């Protein structure tokens, strides 16, 4: 454990040094933009949750797919069963026909395609990390 202590002390020293140096700037930035940052983070988390619900429902219907549509400034995920729109997440006051009226229906994604894309993206991230380690970057 003795080998860890000098490193921990250095890290604490750096934290205190940079906290004292940049802390006041961070407080001012947070006072100006903090509420906007929190609202954006909440909106993104809500969008992710709604997308997950939409793909769960699309997985449970026959020939299910999901289309991402921007409706009135908010992102809406419309679930299709075959060619028929079944539901939207989050729910919309408009009929589903109006929500998808000007959307490109060829951009629908099935749950299987989404899973495949996620696997490919994960493999690319892992391969990138391995390349970084081999090059001495990580």
Tab-separated table of C-alpha atoms in Angstrom:
chain	number	residue	atom	x	y	z
A	1	UNK	CA	0.000	0.000	0.000
A	2	UNK	CA	2.990	2.280	0.478
A	3	UNK	CA	3.590	2.398	-3.244
A	4	UNK	CA	0.122	3.911	-3.706
A	5	UNK	CA	0.448	6.757	-1.241
A	6	UNK	CA	2.844	9.068	-3.115
A	7	UNK	CA	0.635	8.865	-6.194
A	8	UNK	CA	-2.495	9.566	-4.167
A	9	UNK	CA	-0.817	12.543	-2.527
A	10	UNK	CA	0.216	13.899	-5.914
A	11	UNK	CA	-3.307	13.488	-7.244
A	12	UNK	CA	-4.741	15.262	-4.215
A	13	UNK	CA	-2.218	18.052	-4.679
A	14	UNK	CA	-3.149	18.437	-8.334
A	15	UNK	CA	-6.840	18.400	-7.454
A	16	UNK	CA	-6.374	21.100	-4.839
A	17	UNK	CA	-4.166	23.162	-7.138
A	18	UNK	CA	-6.539	23.071	-10.105
A	19	UNK	CA	-9.597	23.385	-7.879
A	20	UNK	CA	-8.235	26.586	-6.381
A	21	UNK	CA	-7.157	27.874	-9.776
A	22	UNK	CA	-10.245	27.050	-11.859
A	23	UNK	CA	-12.937	26.604	-9.179
A	24	UNK	CA	-14.190	30.186	-9.264
A	25	UNK	CA	-14.493	30.027	-13.063
A	26	UNK	CA	-16.438	26.782	-12.825
A	27	UNK	CA	-18.856	28.335	-10.320
A	28	UNK	CA	-19.484	31.321	-12.577
A	29	UNK	CA	-20.005	29.056	-15.608
A	30	UNK	CA	-22.395	26.863	-13.631
A	31	UNK	CA	-24.393	29.881	-12.440
A	32	UNK	CA	-24.784	31.047	-16.030
A	33	UNK	CA	-25.408	27.755	-17.848
A	34	UNK	CA	-26.140	25.190	-15.139
A	35	UNK	CA	-29.916	25.145	-15.571
A	36	UNK	CA	-29.604	24.786	-19.346
A	37	UNK	CA	-27.106	21.960	-18.983
A	38	UNK	CA	-29.359	20.129	-16.529
A	39	UNK	CA	-32.389	20.550	-18.809
A	40	UNK	CA	-30.439	19.257	-21.819
A	41	UNK	CA	-29.190	16.258	-19.836
A	42	UNK	CA	-32.720	15.463	-18.634
A	43	UNK	CA	-34.087	15.768	-22.190
A	44	UNK	CA	-31.410	13.426	-23.566
A	45	UNK	CA	-32.019	10.877	-20.788
A	46	UNK	CA	-35.749	11.045	-21.480
A	47	UNK	CA	-35.137	10.545	-25.214
A	48	UNK	CA	-32.995	7.473	-24.515
A	49	UNK	CA	-35.686	5.999	-22.244
A	50	UNK	CA	-38.416	6.604	-24.832
A	51	UNK	CA	-36.290	5.049	-27.593
A	52	UNK	CA	-35.740	1.979	-25.421
A	53	UNK	CA	-39.497	1.649	-24.825
A	54	UNK	CA	-40.195	2.005	-28.549
A	55	UNK	CA	-37.716	-0.710	-29.500
A	56	UNK	CA	-39.063	-2.984	-26.751
A	57	UNK	CA	-42.554	-2.639	-28.196
A	58	UNK	CA	-41.291	-3.063	-31.767
A	59	UNK	CA	-39.630	-6.287	-30.643
A	60	UNK	CA	-42.969	-7.563	-29.322
A	61	UNK	CA	-45.110	-6.856	-32.423
A	62	UNK	CA	-45.116	-8.727	-35.739
A	63	UNK	CA	-42.634	-7.236	-38.239
A	64	UNK	CA	-41.887	-4.363	-35.873
A	65	UNK	CA	-39.776	-1.322	-36.695
A	66	UNK	CA	-39.152	2.153	-35.287
A	67	UNK	CA	-38.954	5.523	-37.015
A	68	UNK	CA	-37.409	8.580	-35.365
A	69	UNK	CA	-39.445	11.702	-36.152
A	70	UNK	CA	-39.061	15.278	-34.935
A	71	UNK	CA	-42.548	16.493	-34.037
A	72	UNK	CA	-42.924	20.051	-32.824
A	73	UNK	CA	-39.308	20.321	-31.700
A	74	UNK	CA	-39.349	17.072	-29.728
A	75	UNK	CA	-38.069	13.695	-30.831
A	76	UNK	CA	-40.793	11.077	-31.193
A	77	UNK	CA	-40.235	7.395	-31.891
A	78	UNK	CA	-43.072	5.840	-33.905
A	79	UNK	CA	-43.490	2.071	-33.685
A	80	UNK	CA	-44.704	0.221	-36.776
A	81	UNK	CA	-46.178	-3.233	-37.133
A	82	UNK	CA	-45.578	-3.998	-40.782
A	83	UNK	CA	-46.661	-0.813	-42.581
A	84	UNK	CA	-49.098	0.386	-39.895
A	85	UNK	CA	-48.047	2.851	-37.181
A	86	UNK	CA	-49.007	1.375	-33.815
A	87	UNK	CA	-47.731	3.740	-31.118
A	88	UNK	CA	-45.445	6.672	-30.462
A	89	UNK	CA	-43.027	7.335	-27.632
A	90	UNK	CA	-43.511	9.792	-26.018
A	91	UNK	CA	-47.215	9.861	-26.750
A	92	UNK	CA	-48.354	12.581	-29.134
A	93	UNK	CA	-51.605	14.538	-29.118
A	94	UNK	CA	-51.638	14.345	-32.928
A	95	UNK	CA	-52.860	11.251	-34.765
A	96	UNK	CA	-49.994	9.001	-35.865
A	97	UNK	CA	-50.810	9.645	-39.515
A	98	UNK	CA	-50.072	13.347	-39.038
A	99	UNK	CA	-46.878	12.664	-37.114
A	100	UNK	CA	-45.419	10.567	-39.942
A	101	UNK	CA	-47.004	12.523	-42.823
A	102	UNK	CA	-43.743	14.097	-44.042
A	103	UNK	CA	-41.309	11.485	-42.719
A	104	UNK	CA	-39.081	9.248	-44.818
A	105	UNK	CA	-40.442	5.783	-44.052
A	106	UNK	CA	-37.387	4.091	-45.552
A	107	UNK	CA	-35.389	5.152	-42.470
A	108	UNK	CA	-37.247	2.754	-40.178
A	109	UNK	CA	-35.018	0.490	-38.109
A	110	UNK	CA	-35.915	-2.978	-36.878
A	111	UNK	CA	-34.800	-4.114	-33.427
A	112	UNK	CA	-32.511	-6.720	-35.039
A	113	UNK	CA	-30.785	-4.048	-37.163
A	114	UNK	CA	-30.333	-1.882	-34.090
A	115	UNK	CA	-28.767	-4.747	-32.132
A	116	UNK	CA	-26.443	-5.482	-35.057
A	117	UNK	CA	-25.364	-1.825	-35.301
A	118	UNK	CA	-24.666	-1.687	-31.574
A	119	UNK	CA	-22.486	-4.806	-31.763
A	120	UNK	CA	-20.512	-3.351	-34.681
A	121	UNK	CA	-20.053	-0.009	-32.908
A	122	UNK	CA	-18.905	-1.744	-29.726
A	123	UNK	CA	-16.390	-3.820	-31.708
A	124	UNK	CA	-15.027	-0.669	-33.363
A	125	UNK	CA	-14.593	1.041	-29.990
A	126	UNK	CA	-12.739	-1.954	-28.577
A	127	UNK	CA	-10.530	-2.216	-31.672
A	128	UNK	CA	-9.722	1.489	-31.412
A	129	UNK	CA	-8.685	1.104	-27.786
A	130	UNK	CA	-6.476	-1.842	-28.683
A	131	UNK	CA	-4.802	0.140	-31.482
A	132	UNK	CA	-4.148	2.957	-29.007
A	133	UNK	CA	-2.497	0.594	-26.546
A	134	UNK	CA	-0.361	-0.979	-29.263
A	135	UNK	CA	0.807	2.451	-30.401
A	136	UNK	CA	1.776	3.294	-26.836
A	137	UNK	CA	-1.028	5.804	-26.357
A	138	UNK	CA	-2.901	4.012	-23.599
